[in-house]
Amino acid sequence: MSQNLFNRVWDLHTVRQLPSGQTQLFIGLHLVHEVTSPQAFSMLAELGLPVLHPERTFATVDHIVPTDNLARPFQDSLAEEMIQHLEASATRLHIGFFGMNSNRRGIVHTIGPELGLTQPGLTIACGDSHTSTHGAFGSIALGIGTSQVRDVLATQCLAIARPKVRRITVSGRFRPGVYAKDLTLHIIHRLGVNGGVGYAYEYGGEAVAGLDMEGRMTLCNMAIEGGARVGYVNPDAVTVDYLRGRPYAPSGEAFERAAEWWLSLASGPDAEYDDEVTLAAEEIEPVVTWGINPGQSAPVSGRIPTPEAVPADDRQATREALEFMRLTPGAPIAGVPIDVAFIGSCTNGRLSDFRAAAEVIRGRRVAAGVKALAVPGSMQVRRQCETEGLDAVFREAGFEWREPGCSMCLAMNPDKLVGDQICASSSNRNFKGRQGSPTGRTLLMSPAMVAAAAIEGAVSDVRELLPQSEEVPV
Ligand code: SF4
């Protein structure tokens, strides 16, 4: 029996075992953004400490950036203050900073991979839950709190308990119209929003191996929504090809040496796990959430549950969700009318997401009364889309084509739901109030499904809008 990747990388980064039973874990890459860092930088200043490894620390701005009007100062004075704080801290502490004037700016989990900062075998920390995204490369990527941001800035280490490792094997191939987003929502539905607590999830099997890196990022992004702080995919040729030529990846001979090492970290066929789950890709349909956590979902051909139809333990949560969402128990999920369509976020704001959505909307129009936003995850994604003419496809269909940022995923910026609007969203959380209005309602789904909902004005099966013969890439 051999070690799995997680335990191998963890051991390589272990400084020592602490009396508390935790591990003092060295962090190879620290990513910083404007929301969770100001307090951490202030704490560091109070202690009179420098950043121990500024060359391993990179910052950007994403959550609070407006996506329509970038004129400075921002209209929101608090947002302006947060950005100024990060700008000053990055300059003072010699941290790499992809700020408002950088053409490498974007959502922190989008730019890390696309710049080649995210690499296999690294330990990565960021003051944001969806840091799990970076596990797509075979790294251990941990979302941390503000005091831990301070700790990593000062010591480049975290005190953290070692989780167990669950292998999730997905056999077979996805059917047309089914994407990584559907897989990750399906897993959360099957294992529960707390099913991964205490675990790191290793995703593998034929269906996962067949995903491109962007699909793998979508999958790992939502590991945290299933309770697993870490999700990862073993590095392979797809990983190596993605990283080749990226600005912060090694180059030349050093890249070949690094690639050899990256591939050697992958879990072998005889690796041991604390738990194993097997799923079949063919059984997965496009998925839509109907509730107030990402596990409350149904296949698009399915129905919104009645409280009586769910296990007794889930009844109260189901009642609460149905009351908030004001959806009809027992009704089909397809046909639920929407007010807003949002394509973007660190889950689904990458080139392949906009390509998939463009396939659906090309030559069609957004339904009357629906506000539709397309928000690239980064400047680079925006440029890639515009090079391919995708921005024109979105504009002609009636979408607003915006500047990069987190936008309506968390609505810490002007992009917010109003009143009790229902939003078909490619983001990752459907909690009450998540999209900026306390009574706003969120239906999570893939970007292609959001596109279909935008066109039809209601939740719709994207497979009915795709060319019949087309084999849709996962
Ligand atoms: S897109 Fe959403 S989940 Fe991702 S970093 Fe921004 S606010 Fe967080």
Short mmCIF file of C-alpha atoms and ligand atoms in Angstrom, two decimals:
data_model
loop_
_atom_site.label_atom_id
_atom_site.label_comp_id
_atom_site.label_asym_id
_atom_site.label_seq_id
_atom_site.Cartn_x
_atom_site.Cartn_y
_atom_site.Cartn_z
CA MET A 1 0.00 0.00 0.00
CA SER A 2 1.34 3.45 -0.83
CA GLN A 3 0.52 6.90 0.42
CA ASN A 4 -2.11 9.02 -1.26
CA LEU A 5 -1.11 12.45 -2.60
CA PHE A 6 -2.65 14.29 0.32
CA ASN A 7 -0.62 12.51 2.98
CA ARG A 8 2.55 12.70 0.88
CA VAL A 9 2.27 16.49 0.41
CA TRP A 10 1.22 17.01 4.02
CA ASP A 11 4.28 15.11 5.28
CA LEU A 12 6.59 17.06 2.97
CA HIS A 13 5.31 20.32 4.47
CA THR A 14 5.20 19.26 8.11
CA VAL A 15 7.52 21.38 10.26
CA ARG A 16 6.64 19.52 13.45
CA GLN A 17 3.79 18.04 15.48
CA LEU A 18 2.49 20.51 18.06
CA PRO A 19 1.60 19.55 21.67
CA SER A 20 -2.03 20.28 20.74
CA GLY A 21 -1.94 17.37 18.28
CA GLN A 22 -2.04 19.76 15.34
CA THR A 23 0.57 19.95 12.64
CA GLN A 24 2.71 23.02 12.08
CA LEU A 25 2.35 23.09 8.31
CA PHE A 26 4.58 25.14 6.02
CA ILE A 27 2.58 27.10 3.42
CA GLY A 28 4.15 27.31 -0.02
CA LEU A 29 1.84 29.96 -1.47
CA HIS A 30 -0.25 32.57 0.32
CA LEU A 31 -2.95 34.34 -1.69
CA VAL A 32 -4.47 37.50 -0.26
CA HIS A 33 -7.49 39.62 -1.15
CA GLU A 34 -9.01 42.82 0.16
CA VAL A 35 -11.74 41.43 2.42
CA THR A 36 -9.94 39.21 4.94
CA SER A 37 -6.54 40.90 4.93
CA PRO A 38 -6.86 44.47 6.33
CA GLN A 39 -7.24 43.30 9.92
CA ALA A 40 -4.45 40.75 9.50
CA PHE A 41 -2.08 43.41 8.17
CA SER A 42 -3.03 45.69 11.08
CA MET A 43 -2.32 42.90 13.59
CA LEU A 44 1.05 42.34 11.96
CA ALA A 45 1.85 46.05 12.21
CA GLU A 46 0.85 46.10 15.88
CA LEU A 47 3.26 43.24 16.51
CA GLY A 48 5.99 45.02 14.54
CA LEU A 49 6.47 41.99 12.28
CA PRO A 50 7.33 41.87 8.58
CA VAL A 51 5.87 39.39 6.09
CA LEU A 52 8.25 36.45 6.45
CA HIS A 53 8.09 35.34 2.80
CA PRO A 54 6.81 38.20 0.62
CA GLU A 55 8.02 36.27 -2.45
CA ARG A 56 5.45 33.56 -1.61
CA THR A 57 2.63 36.06 -1.03
CA PHE A 58 0.42 37.53 -3.78
CA ALA A 59 -2.57 39.82 -3.48
CA THR A 60 -5.44 40.91 -5.68
CA VAL A 61 -8.80 42.67 -5.41
CA ASP A 62 -12.01 40.89 -6.33
CA HIS A 63 -14.98 40.90 -3.93
CA ILE A 64 -15.72 44.60 -3.77
CA VAL A 65 -14.76 45.67 -7.28
CA PRO A 66 -17.67 47.12 -9.27
CA THR A 67 -18.15 45.38 -12.62
CA ASP A 68 -19.69 48.31 -14.49
CA ASN A 69 -17.90 51.49 -13.44
CA LEU A 70 -14.25 51.21 -12.41
CA ALA A 71 -13.72 54.96 -11.91
CA ARG A 72 -11.77 55.75 -8.74
CA PRO A 73 -12.52 56.60 -6.05
CA PHE A 74 -15.30 53.98 -5.97
CA GLN A 75 -18.76 55.27 -5.12
CA ASP A 76 -18.76 52.95 -2.11
CA SER A 77 -16.34 54.68 0.27
CA LEU A 78 -15.84 51.52 2.35
CA ALA A 79 -14.81 49.58 -0.77
CA GLU A 80 -12.42 52.38 -1.70
CA GLU A 81 -10.94 52.31 1.79
CA MET A 82 -10.41 48.52 1.68
CA ILE A 83 -8.65 48.70 -1.66
CA GLN A 84 -6.45 51.56 -0.54
CA HIS A 85 -5.53 49.59 2.57
CA LEU A 86 -4.44 46.60 0.49
CA GLU A 87 -2.57 48.78 -2.01
CA ALA A 88 -0.62 50.44 0.81
CA SER A 89 0.09 47.14 2.62
CA ALA A 90 1.29 45.41 -0.56
CA THR A 91 3.67 48.27 -1.37
CA ARG A 92 4.97 48.59 2.19
CA LEU A 93 5.49 44.84 2.64
CA HIS A 94 6.83 44.11 -0.87
CA ILE A 95 4.03 41.71 -1.80
CA GLY A 96 3.23 40.94 -5.43
CA PHE A 97 -0.01 42.79 -6.14
CA PHE A 98 -2.41 42.43 -9.05
CA GLY A 99 -4.37 45.62 -8.38
CA MET A 100 -6.88 47.72 -10.26
CA ASN A 101 -4.34 48.75 -12.89
CA SER A 102 -3.01 45.25 -13.50
CA ASN A 103 -4.07 43.25 -16.55
CA ARG A 104 -3.60 40.15 -14.37
CA ARG A 105 -6.31 41.19 -11.90
CA GLY A 106 -9.26 38.91 -11.16
CA ILE A 107 -10.90 36.63 -8.64
CA VAL A 108 -8.13 35.24 -6.48
CA HIS A 109 -9.03 31.61 -7.34
CA THR A 110 -9.08 32.38 -11.04
CA ILE A 111 -5.78 34.21 -11.32
CA GLY A 112 -3.69 31.85 -9.14
CA PRO A 113 -4.09 28.99 -11.63
CA GLU A 114 -4.01 31.07 -14.80
CA LEU A 115 -0.77 32.76 -13.75
CA GLY A 116 0.84 29.44 -12.90
CA LEU A 117 1.19 30.35 -9.22
CA THR A 118 -0.93 27.33 -8.33
CA GLN A 119 1.15 24.19 -8.83
CA PRO A 120 0.97 20.52 -7.82
CA GLY A 121 2.47 19.55 -4.51
CA LEU A 122 2.13 23.01 -2.99
CA THR A 123 0.40 23.89 0.22
CA ILE A 124 -1.74 26.96 -0.49
CA ALA A 125 -3.64 29.18 1.93
CA CYS A 126 -6.01 32.08 1.32
CA GLY A 127 -8.48 33.89 3.53
CA ASP A 128 -11.41 32.60 1.54
CA SER A 129 -13.49 29.41 1.76
CA HIS A 130 -13.21 28.55 -1.92
CA THR A 131 -9.44 28.18 -1.80
CA SER A 132 -10.23 24.49 -2.29
CA THR A 133 -10.35 25.38 -6.02
CA HIS A 134 -6.56 25.16 -6.25
CA GLY A 135 -6.67 21.48 -5.27
CA ALA A 136 -7.53 20.81 -8.92
CA PHE A 137 -3.76 20.84 -9.50
CA GLY A 138 -2.93 18.29 -6.81
CA SER A 139 -2.11 20.84 -4.14
CA ILE A 140 -3.39 21.05 -0.56
CA ALA A 141 -5.35 24.30 -0.67
CA LEU A 142 -6.86 25.61 2.55
CA GLY A 143 -9.34 28.40 3.20
CA ILE A 144 -8.31 30.22 6.38
CA GLY A 145 -9.66 32.90 8.74
CA THR A 146 -8.28 36.37 9.36
CA SER A 147 -6.14 35.43 12.39
CA GLN A 148 -4.66 32.58 10.35
CA VAL A 149 -3.92 35.05 7.53
CA ARG A 150 -1.91 36.96 10.14
CA ASP A 151 -0.14 33.74 11.19
CA VAL A 152 0.80 32.84 7.63
CA LEU A 153 1.98 36.38 6.87
CA ALA A 154 4.20 36.33 9.96
CA THR A 155 5.42 32.72 9.99
CA GLN A 156 4.49 31.14 6.62
CA CYS A 157 2.97 28.35 8.74
CA LEU A 158 -0.43 27.19 9.94
CA ALA A 159 -1.33 25.18 13.03
CA ILE A 160 -3.88 22.73 11.71
CA ALA A 161 -5.28 19.26 12.39
CA ARG A 162 -4.66 16.63 9.73
CA PRO A 163 -7.92 15.53 8.11
CA LYS A 164 -8.74 12.04 6.90
CA VAL A 165 -8.88 11.37 3.16
CA ARG A 166 -11.95 10.17 1.25
CA ARG A 167 -11.52 8.98 -2.32
CA ILE A 168 -14.49 9.77 -4.58
CA THR A 169 -14.24 7.74 -7.78
CA VAL A 170 -16.50 8.77 -10.66
CA SER A 171 -16.64 6.06 -13.30
CA GLY A 172 -17.71 6.37 -16.94
CA ARG A 173 -18.40 9.49 -19.00
CA PHE A 174 -20.76 12.40 -18.62
CA ARG A 175 -23.78 12.57 -20.87
CA PRO A 176 -24.17 15.62 -23.13
CA GLY A 177 -25.30 18.73 -21.25
CA VAL A 178 -23.75 17.53 -17.98
CA TYR A 179 -20.75 19.43 -16.63
CA ALA A 180 -18.37 19.51 -13.68
CA LYS A 181 -20.84 21.79 -11.86
CA ASP A 182 -23.50 19.09 -12.06
CA LEU A 183 -21.02 16.55 -10.70
CA THR A 184 -20.04 18.69 -7.73
CA LEU A 185 -23.69 19.51 -6.90
CA HIS A 186 -24.55 15.81 -7.26
CA ILE A 187 -21.76 14.83 -4.84
CA ILE A 188 -22.89 17.39 -2.27
CA HIS A 189 -26.47 16.16 -2.58
CA ARG A 190 -25.40 12.53 -2.15
CA LEU A 191 -22.91 12.98 0.71
CA GLY A 192 -24.53 16.00 2.38
CA VAL A 193 -23.33 19.52 3.12
CA ASN A 194 -21.59 18.18 6.24
CA GLY A 195 -20.59 14.84 4.75
CA GLY A 196 -17.01 15.96 4.18
CA VAL A 197 -16.36 17.47 7.61
CA GLY A 198 -13.01 16.17 8.83
CA TYR A 199 -12.07 14.91 5.35
CA ALA A 200 -10.06 15.96 2.35
CA TYR A 201 -11.75 14.76 -0.84
CA GLU A 202 -9.64 13.11 -3.52
CA TYR A 203 -11.62 13.10 -6.79
CA GLY A 204 -10.66 10.52 -9.41
CA GLY A 205 -11.90 7.96 -11.88
CA GLU A 206 -12.48 8.08 -15.63
CA ALA A 207 -14.97 10.96 -15.55
CA VAL A 208 -12.69 13.19 -13.44
CA ALA A 209 -9.62 12.30 -15.54
CA GLY A 210 -11.65 13.39 -18.57
CA LEU A 211 -12.28 16.87 -17.17
CA ASP A 212 -10.08 19.72 -18.36
CA MET A 213 -8.38 21.86 -15.69
CA GLU A 214 -11.24 24.36 -15.61
CA GLY A 215 -13.73 21.57 -14.93
CA ARG A 216 -11.48 20.20 -12.20
CA MET A 217 -11.36 23.67 -10.63
CA THR A 218 -15.16 23.84 -10.62
CA LEU A 219 -15.28 20.42 -8.96
CA CYS A 220 -12.74 21.28 -6.22
CA ASN A 221 -14.17 24.79 -5.72
CA MET A 222 -17.29 23.32 -4.14
CA ALA A 223 -15.59 20.65 -1.98
CA ILE A 224 -16.00 23.13 0.87
CA GLU A 225 -19.78 23.25 0.24
CA GLY A 226 -19.83 19.54 1.03
CA GLY A 227 -17.95 20.15 4.28
CA ALA A 228 -14.51 19.10 2.98
CA ARG A 229 -12.01 21.88 3.54
CA VAL A 230 -9.78 20.41 0.85
CA GLY A 231 -10.64 18.82 -2.49
CA TYR A 232 -8.04 17.68 -4.99
CA VAL A 233 -7.36 15.86 -8.22
CA ASN A 234 -4.11 14.00 -8.84
CA PRO A 235 -1.80 15.78 -11.31
CA ASP A 236 -1.52 14.20 -14.75
CA ALA A 237 -0.63 15.17 -18.32
CA VAL A 238 -3.63 17.54 -18.42
CA THR A 239 -2.23 19.40 -15.40
CA VAL A 240 1.26 19.60 -16.85
CA ASP A 241 -0.01 20.83 -20.24
CA TYR A 242 -2.09 23.53 -18.54
CA LEU A 243 0.87 24.87 -16.57
CA ARG A 244 3.41 24.87 -19.41
CA GLY A 245 4.26 28.47 -20.39
CA ARG A 246 2.30 30.14 -17.55
CA PRO A 247 4.08 33.28 -16.24
CA TYR A 248 4.90 31.96 -12.75
CA ALA A 249 5.45 28.30 -13.68
CA PRO A 250 9.06 27.16 -14.08
CA SER A 251 10.37 27.27 -17.63
CA GLY A 252 12.76 25.26 -19.80
CA GLU A 253 14.64 22.42 -18.13
CA ALA A 254 13.29 23.45 -14.71
CA PHE A 255 9.73 22.92 -15.96
CA GLU A 256 10.53 19.37 -17.13
CA ARG A 257 12.10 18.56 -13.75
CA ALA A 258 9.13 20.06 -11.93
CA ALA A 259 6.66 18.15 -14.10
CA GLU A 260 8.42 14.88 -13.32
CA TRP A 261 8.16 15.62 -9.61
CA TRP A 262 4.53 16.73 -9.84
CA LEU A 263 3.53 13.49 -11.54
CA SER A 264 5.41 11.43 -8.94
CA LEU A 265 3.18 12.86 -6.19
CA ALA A 266 -0.03 11.33 -7.56
CA SER A 267 -1.76 8.63 -5.53
CA GLY A 268 -0.93 5.21 -6.95
CA PRO A 269 -3.48 2.48 -7.69
CA ASP A 270 -2.73 0.86 -4.33
CA ALA A 271 -2.99 4.08 -2.26
CA GLU A 272 -4.84 3.84 1.04
CA TYR A 273 -7.82 5.99 2.03
CA ASP A 274 -9.89 6.43 5.16
CA ASP A 275 -13.08 6.14 3.13
CA GLU A 276 -14.10 5.50 -0.48
CA VAL A 277 -17.21 6.38 -2.48
CA THR A 278 -17.99 5.38 -6.06
CA LEU A 279 -20.37 7.19 -8.41
CA ALA A 280 -21.35 6.66 -12.06
CA ALA A 281 -21.12 9.70 -14.37
CA GLU A 282 -23.87 8.34 -16.65
CA GLU A 283 -26.39 8.62 -13.82
CA ILE A 284 -25.88 12.36 -13.41
CA GLU A 285 -28.28 14.86 -14.99
CA PRO A 286 -28.09 18.65 -15.04
CA VAL A 287 -28.69 19.66 -11.41
CA VAL A 288 -30.57 22.66 -9.96
CA THR A 289 -30.79 23.70 -6.31
CA TRP A 290 -34.23 24.49 -4.91
CA GLY A 291 -33.23 25.31 -1.32
CA ILE A 292 -30.92 27.38 0.85
CA ASN A 293 -27.84 25.18 0.88
CA PRO A 294 -26.03 23.61 -2.08
CA GLY A 295 -27.11 20.09 -1.08
CA GLN A 296 -30.79 20.90 -1.53
CA SER A 297 -30.97 20.12 -5.22
CA ALA A 298 -32.74 17.99 -7.80
CA PRO A 299 -32.01 16.77 -11.30
CA VAL A 300 -33.64 19.09 -13.82
CA SER A 301 -36.15 16.38 -14.70
CA GLY A 302 -37.02 16.03 -11.01
CA ARG A 303 -39.37 17.71 -8.58
CA ILE A 304 -39.07 20.05 -5.64
CA PRO A 305 -39.51 17.72 -2.66
CA THR A 306 -42.31 17.73 -0.15
CA PRO A 307 -41.11 17.66 3.48
CA GLU A 308 -42.83 14.28 3.87
CA ALA A 309 -40.76 12.78 1.05
CA VAL A 310 -37.34 13.46 2.63
CA PRO A 311 -35.70 11.55 5.52
CA ALA A 312 -37.00 12.61 8.94
CA ASP A 313 -33.68 14.29 9.81
CA ASP A 314 -33.97 16.60 6.79
CA ARG A 315 -37.63 17.56 7.23
CA GLN A 316 -37.19 20.70 9.28
CA ALA A 317 -34.43 22.03 6.99
CA THR A 318 -36.60 21.25 3.96
CA ARG A 319 -39.57 23.11 5.46
CA GLU A 320 -37.39 26.12 6.23
CA ALA A 321 -35.95 26.13 2.70
CA LEU A 322 -39.33 25.80 1.01
CA GLU A 323 -40.75 28.58 3.15
CA PHE A 324 -37.89 30.92 2.25
CA MET A 325 -37.79 30.00 -1.44
CA ARG A 326 -41.59 30.04 -1.78
CA LEU A 327 -41.50 27.20 -4.29
CA THR A 328 -44.33 24.69 -4.60
CA PRO A 329 -43.53 21.38 -2.90
CA GLY A 330 -43.93 18.50 -5.32
CA ALA A 331 -43.83 20.69 -8.43
CA PRO A 332 -41.28 20.08 -11.22
CA ILE A 333 -38.10 22.13 -10.78
CA ALA A 334 -38.16 22.88 -14.51
CA GLY A 335 -40.46 25.81 -15.16
CA VAL A 336 -39.63 27.81 -12.02
CA PRO A 337 -39.56 31.40 -13.35
CA ILE A 338 -36.42 33.49 -12.88
CA ASP A 339 -35.78 37.25 -12.72
CA VAL A 340 -31.98 37.32 -13.00
CA ALA A 341 -29.35 35.14 -14.69
CA PHE A 342 -25.75 35.34 -13.48
CA ILE A 343 -22.79 33.65 -15.15
CA GLY A 344 -19.52 34.20 -13.31
CA SER A 345 -17.72 33.58 -9.96
CA CYS A 346 -14.68 31.52 -9.03
CA THR A 347 -16.75 28.39 -9.63
CA ASN A 348 -17.81 29.09 -13.20
CA GLY A 349 -16.29 32.31 -14.53
CA ARG A 350 -13.67 30.81 -16.85
CA LEU A 351 -13.32 30.58 -20.62
CA SER A 352 -14.87 27.11 -20.93
CA ASP A 353 -17.89 28.30 -18.91
CA PHE A 354 -18.55 31.19 -21.28
CA ARG A 355 -18.01 28.94 -24.27
CA ALA A 356 -20.57 26.46 -22.95
CA ALA A 357 -23.10 29.21 -22.23
CA ALA A 358 -22.48 30.86 -25.61
CA GLU A 359 -23.37 27.57 -27.33
CA VAL A 360 -26.81 27.86 -25.76
CA ILE A 361 -27.53 31.54 -26.33
CA ARG A 362 -26.01 32.02 -29.80
CA GLY A 363 -28.73 33.34 -32.10
CA ARG A 364 -31.28 33.51 -29.25
CA ARG A 365 -32.53 36.31 -26.98
CA VAL A 366 -32.80 36.59 -23.22
CA ALA A 367 -36.46 36.34 -22.19
CA ALA A 368 -38.33 39.58 -21.61
CA GLY A 369 -38.02 40.82 -18.04
CA VAL A 370 -34.87 38.82 -17.22
CA LYS A 371 -31.73 40.72 -16.24
CA ALA A 372 -28.71 38.71 -17.43
CA LEU A 373 -25.09 39.32 -16.37
CA ALA A 374 -21.95 37.71 -17.79
CA VAL A 375 -18.97 38.48 -15.56
CA PRO A 376 -15.56 37.02 -16.42
CA GLY A 377 -13.48 35.79 -13.49
CA SER A 378 -10.40 37.74 -14.52
CA MET A 379 -8.96 40.21 -17.00
CA GLN A 380 -7.36 37.29 -18.79
CA VAL A 381 -10.66 35.41 -19.11
CA ARG A 382 -12.29 38.58 -20.40
CA ARG A 383 -9.56 38.98 -23.03
CA GLN A 384 -9.78 35.31 -24.05
CA CYS A 385 -13.55 35.57 -24.46
CA GLU A 386 -13.29 38.79 -26.45
CA THR A 387 -10.63 37.30 -28.72
CA GLU A 388 -13.11 34.55 -29.57
CA GLY A 389 -15.95 37.03 -30.03
CA LEU A 390 -17.94 35.58 -27.14
CA ASP A 391 -18.64 39.03 -25.72
CA ALA A 392 -20.59 39.82 -28.90
CA VAL A 393 -22.58 36.60 -28.54
CA PHE A 394 -23.57 37.57 -25.01
CA ARG A 395 -24.35 41.17 -25.87
CA GLU A 396 -26.42 40.24 -28.92
CA ALA A 397 -28.43 37.81 -26.80
CA GLY A 398 -29.21 40.56 -24.29
CA PHE A 399 -26.64 39.83 -21.57
CA GLU A 400 -24.64 42.62 -19.96
CA TRP A 401 -20.93 41.92 -20.54
CA ARG A 402 -19.10 43.16 -17.45
CA GLU A 403 -15.65 43.85 -16.01
CA PRO A 404 -14.10 41.00 -13.95
CA GLY A 405 -14.90 40.48 -10.29
CA CYS A 406 -16.91 38.42 -7.82
CA SER A 407 -20.01 40.38 -8.80
CA MET A 408 -23.30 38.82 -7.78
CA CYS A 409 -21.78 35.72 -6.18
CA LEU A 410 -21.55 37.50 -2.84
CA ALA A 411 -22.74 40.99 -3.78
CA MET A 412 -20.16 42.91 -1.75
CA ASN A 413 -20.32 45.34 -4.68
CA PRO A 414 -23.15 47.06 -6.57
CA ASP A 415 -24.30 43.81 -8.30
CA LYS A 416 -27.16 42.69 -6.04
CA LEU A 417 -30.55 41.06 -6.24
CA VAL A 418 -33.47 43.33 -5.43
CA GLY A 419 -36.31 42.26 -3.14
CA ASP A 420 -37.27 38.61 -3.57
CA GLN A 421 -35.90 38.19 -7.10
CA ILE A 422 -34.99 34.66 -8.13
CA CYS A 423 -31.57 34.26 -9.70
CA ALA A 424 -30.31 31.38 -11.84
CA SER A 425 -26.66 31.50 -10.81
CA SER A 426 -23.45 29.72 -11.73
CA SER A 427 -21.96 30.59 -8.32
CA ASN A 428 -21.48 28.27 -5.37
CA ARG A 429 -23.72 29.35 -2.48
CA ASN A 430 -27.48 29.74 -2.25
CA PHE A 431 -27.62 30.79 1.40
CA LYS A 432 -30.32 33.25 2.46
CA GLY A 433 -29.29 36.76 1.44
CA ARG A 434 -26.12 35.59 -0.31
CA GLN A 435 -26.73 37.66 -3.42
CA GLY A 436 -27.27 40.95 -1.65
CA SER A 437 -30.99 41.05 -0.86
CA PRO A 438 -32.16 39.48 2.43
CA THR A 439 -35.13 37.96 0.60
CA GLY A 440 -33.36 37.24 -2.71
CA ARG A 441 -33.49 33.64 -3.89
CA THR A 442 -30.68 31.71 -5.60
CA LEU A 443 -30.89 28.63 -7.81
CA LEU A 444 -27.43 27.13 -8.41
CA MET A 445 -26.70 25.40 -11.70
CA SER A 446 -24.11 25.12 -14.46
CA PRO A 447 -23.38 28.10 -16.74
CA ALA A 448 -25.07 26.30 -19.65
CA MET A 449 -28.17 25.78 -17.48
CA VAL A 450 -28.11 29.47 -16.49
CA ALA A 451 -27.96 30.35 -20.17
CA ALA A 452 -30.96 28.11 -20.86
CA ALA A 453 -32.89 29.69 -17.97
CA ALA A 454 -32.05 33.17 -19.28
CA ILE A 455 -33.40 32.31 -22.73
CA GLU A 456 -36.56 30.59 -21.48
CA GLY A 457 -37.19 32.90 -18.52
CA ALA A 458 -37.49 29.84 -16.29
CA VAL A 459 -35.49 26.80 -15.18
CA SER A 460 -35.10 24.67 -18.30
CA ASP A 461 -33.30 21.53 -19.40
CA VAL A 462 -30.27 22.77 -21.35
CA ARG A 463 -30.18 19.47 -23.26
CA GLU A 464 -33.27 20.59 -25.14
CA LEU A 465 -31.43 23.68 -26.40
CA LEU A 466 -28.26 21.89 -27.49
CA PRO A 467 -27.90 20.42 -30.99
CA GLN A 468 -29.09 16.80 -30.72
CA SER A 469 -26.00 15.18 -32.17
CA GLU A 470 -23.50 17.27 -30.28
CA GLU A 471 -21.21 15.56 -27.81
CA VAL A 472 -20.68 18.28 -25.22
CA PRO A 473 -17.17 18.36 -23.77
CA VAL A 474 -17.05 18.07 -20.03
S1 SF4 B 1 -16.54 34.50 -6.59
FE1 SF4 B 1 -17.79 34.23 -4.77
S2 SF4 B 1 -17.04 32.42 -3.71
FE2 SF4 B 1 -15.50 33.05 -5.24
S3 SF4 B 1 -14.04 34.31 -4.10
FE3 SF4 B 1 -15.58 35.72 -4.99
S4 SF4 B 1 -17.19 35.92 -3.44
FE4 SF4 B 1 -15.91 34.17 -2.85
#
